[in-house]
């Protein structure tokens, strides 16, 4: 059995592994895809101390750093269930894998991350990283002075539009519903901005382009008319979905599926910690996930020294 078993090998899981291993305790990482979302990222320019790098290169460096320590890395393993109070003394936590195997540990750190919800229209997949983006903090500066659209009028969409309006030339916000769903204070701020157009009751039907995005087509749902907007970028902001389906019923989740954690990363189940995009920690970024993973590992270590027999 492990002392700390980490489920998920993105920035949060990798940082947790290094911090746990440096305490000299038995540490394992089981993950479906070591590197996580970073593997799908083109350029990273906001991980402090690394001016500029590429996602796959960063992911490789994460794994190299973890391999420098005595950590049992189990790749291509997908967790399907978490069972607290397992083992003969009921003092272990079991993680069942889809492969049929099962792992036991005194503490578990869940860092299974999240994924952006896709809009599933023609052009979205084709132009990913070629004008189609999901993260304004990450990719906003790439569109300096250009025209972009934000799809989605909830809090994240409206926040993104306000943020981008300060960087890009022009923002078109497109919302499917007849009204924006963001908080009133955000809507007021958005409407006060001169370089923003807002279209509600508008269904995006296509993202167009050649080598890169050059426009977007939406349907005016009131009239059924198709309209085209010329632009260079599209930010899709229709939700970030935490990879926590497998935890339903065992660990407390918010209505959005985020794992509820306290300031030390402790979840509602004693001995189970969580870190990164899968949790309630605000702002989903690499540096935040990594810091969060370190914190959860120290939280787990603290739990171990208080609860384990010498
Ligand atoms: P993730 O990176 O999502 O890692 C989750 C891990 O868990 C993976 O190893 C996954 O395979 C594994 N996993 C999931 N489910 C299971 C399961 N059931 N069993 C086992 N393993 C599982 N942030 C920045 O700071 N700067 C950027 O420039 C930037 N650009 C981005 C660009 C794109 C296209 C995307 C998608 C994201 C970007 N982000 C960026 C956000 C950043 O990648 C995330 O905030 C960060 O990766 C979160 O780390 P994490 O470890 O919490 O989760």
Short mmCIF file of C-alpha atoms and ligand atoms in Angstrom, two decimals, residues 7-13 30-38 40-41 43-44 46 77-79 111-114 116 138 243 246 275-277 284-287 289, ligand 1:
data_model
loop_
_atom_site.label_atom_id
_atom_site.label_comp_id
_atom_site.label_asym_id
_atom_site.label_seq_id
_atom_site.Cartn_x
_atom_site.Cartn_y
_atom_site.Cartn_z
CA UNK A 7 -4.80 10.18 -9.06
CA UNK A 8 -4.12 12.43 -12.08
CA UNK A 9 -0.77 13.44 -13.55
CA UNK A 10 -1.20 17.06 -14.63
CA UNK A 11 0.65 19.98 -13.03
CA UNK A 12 -1.24 19.47 -9.74
CA UNK A 13 -0.50 15.74 -9.56
CA UNK A 30 -1.94 6.81 -11.40
CA UNK A 31 -3.03 8.82 -14.41
CA UNK A 32 -4.72 8.40 -17.71
CA UNK A 33 -2.42 10.80 -19.53
CA UNK A 34 0.63 12.14 -17.72
CA UNK A 35 0.87 15.88 -18.42
CA UNK A 36 -2.86 16.52 -18.54
CA UNK A 37 -4.25 19.56 -20.33
CA UNK A 38 -0.75 20.91 -20.84
CA UNK A 40 -2.96 20.10 -25.60
CA UNK A 41 -1.44 23.53 -25.11
CA UNK A 43 2.49 27.97 -26.03
CA UNK A 44 2.84 28.67 -22.32
CA UNK A 46 2.78 32.57 -17.85
CA UNK A 77 -4.69 4.12 -15.79
CA UNK A 78 -8.17 5.53 -15.37
CA UNK A 79 -9.72 5.54 -11.91
CA UNK A 111 -5.95 15.83 -9.23
CA UNK A 112 -7.98 14.66 -12.21
CA UNK A 113 -8.34 18.15 -13.67
CA UNK A 114 -11.06 19.40 -15.97
CA UNK A 116 -13.43 22.79 -21.50
CA UNK A 138 -3.57 32.18 -21.47
CA UNK A 243 -13.27 15.13 -14.29
CA UNK A 246 -16.25 8.82 -10.75
CA UNK A 275 -5.87 19.82 -5.92
CA UNK A 276 -6.05 21.78 -9.15
CA UNK A 277 -8.74 22.24 -11.76
CA UNK A 284 -7.73 27.39 -13.36
CA UNK A 285 -4.10 27.87 -14.34
CA UNK A 286 -0.93 25.75 -14.41
CA UNK A 287 0.91 27.69 -11.73
CA UNK A 289 -2.69 23.90 -9.98
P1 LIG B 1 -5.06 18.54 -15.72
O1 LIG B 1 -3.96 19.22 -16.40
O2 LIG B 1 -6.41 18.51 -16.35
O3 LIG B 1 -4.58 17.04 -15.45
C1 LIG B 1 -5.49 16.04 -15.04
C2 LIG B 1 -4.82 14.68 -15.00
O4 LIG B 1 -5.74 13.72 -14.50
C3 LIG B 1 -4.36 14.13 -16.34
O5 LIG B 1 -3.19 13.38 -16.16
C4 LIG B 1 -5.53 13.24 -16.75
O6 LIG B 1 -5.15 12.24 -17.67
C5 LIG B 1 -5.85 12.63 -15.41
N1 LIG B 1 -7.18 12.06 -15.23
C6 LIG B 1 -8.41 12.59 -15.50
N2 LIG B 1 -9.40 11.75 -15.13
C7 LIG B 1 -8.78 10.65 -14.61
C8 LIG B 1 -9.25 9.43 -14.03
N3 LIG B 1 -10.55 9.15 -13.88
N4 LIG B 1 -8.32 8.54 -13.61
C9 LIG B 1 -6.99 8.78 -13.72
N5 LIG B 1 -6.50 9.92 -14.25
C10 LIG B 1 -7.38 10.85 -14.68
N6 LIG B 1 -2.85 27.42 -18.03
C11 LIG B 1 -1.84 28.31 -17.88
O7 LIG B 1 -1.46 28.62 -16.76
N7 LIG B 1 -1.24 28.85 -18.99
C12 LIG B 1 -1.58 28.53 -20.27
O8 LIG B 1 -1.01 29.05 -21.23
C13 LIG B 1 -2.65 27.58 -20.43
N8 LIG B 1 -3.08 27.26 -21.67
C14 LIG B 1 -4.05 26.30 -21.81
C15 LIG B 1 -4.41 25.92 -23.09
C16 LIG B 1 -5.34 24.92 -23.29
C17 LIG B 1 -5.69 24.50 -24.70
C18 LIG B 1 -5.95 24.29 -22.16
C19 LIG B 1 -6.95 23.18 -22.35
C20 LIG B 1 -5.62 24.70 -20.88
C21 LIG B 1 -4.66 25.71 -20.68
N9 LIG B 1 -4.30 26.15 -19.40
C22 LIG B 1 -3.27 27.03 -19.26
C23 LIG B 1 -4.94 25.59 -18.18
C24 LIG B 1 -4.04 24.54 -17.53
O9 LIG B 1 -3.64 23.60 -18.51
C25 LIG B 1 -4.77 23.86 -16.37
O10 LIG B 1 -5.18 24.82 -15.43
C26 LIG B 1 -3.87 22.84 -15.66
O11 LIG B 1 -3.38 21.88 -16.57
C27 LIG B 1 -4.63 22.13 -14.54
O12 LIG B 1 -3.83 21.16 -13.97
P2 LIG B 1 -4.43 19.92 -13.19
O13 LIG B 1 -3.24 19.12 -12.79
O14 LIG B 1 -5.37 20.37 -12.16
O15 LIG B 1 -5.33 19.12 -14.26
#
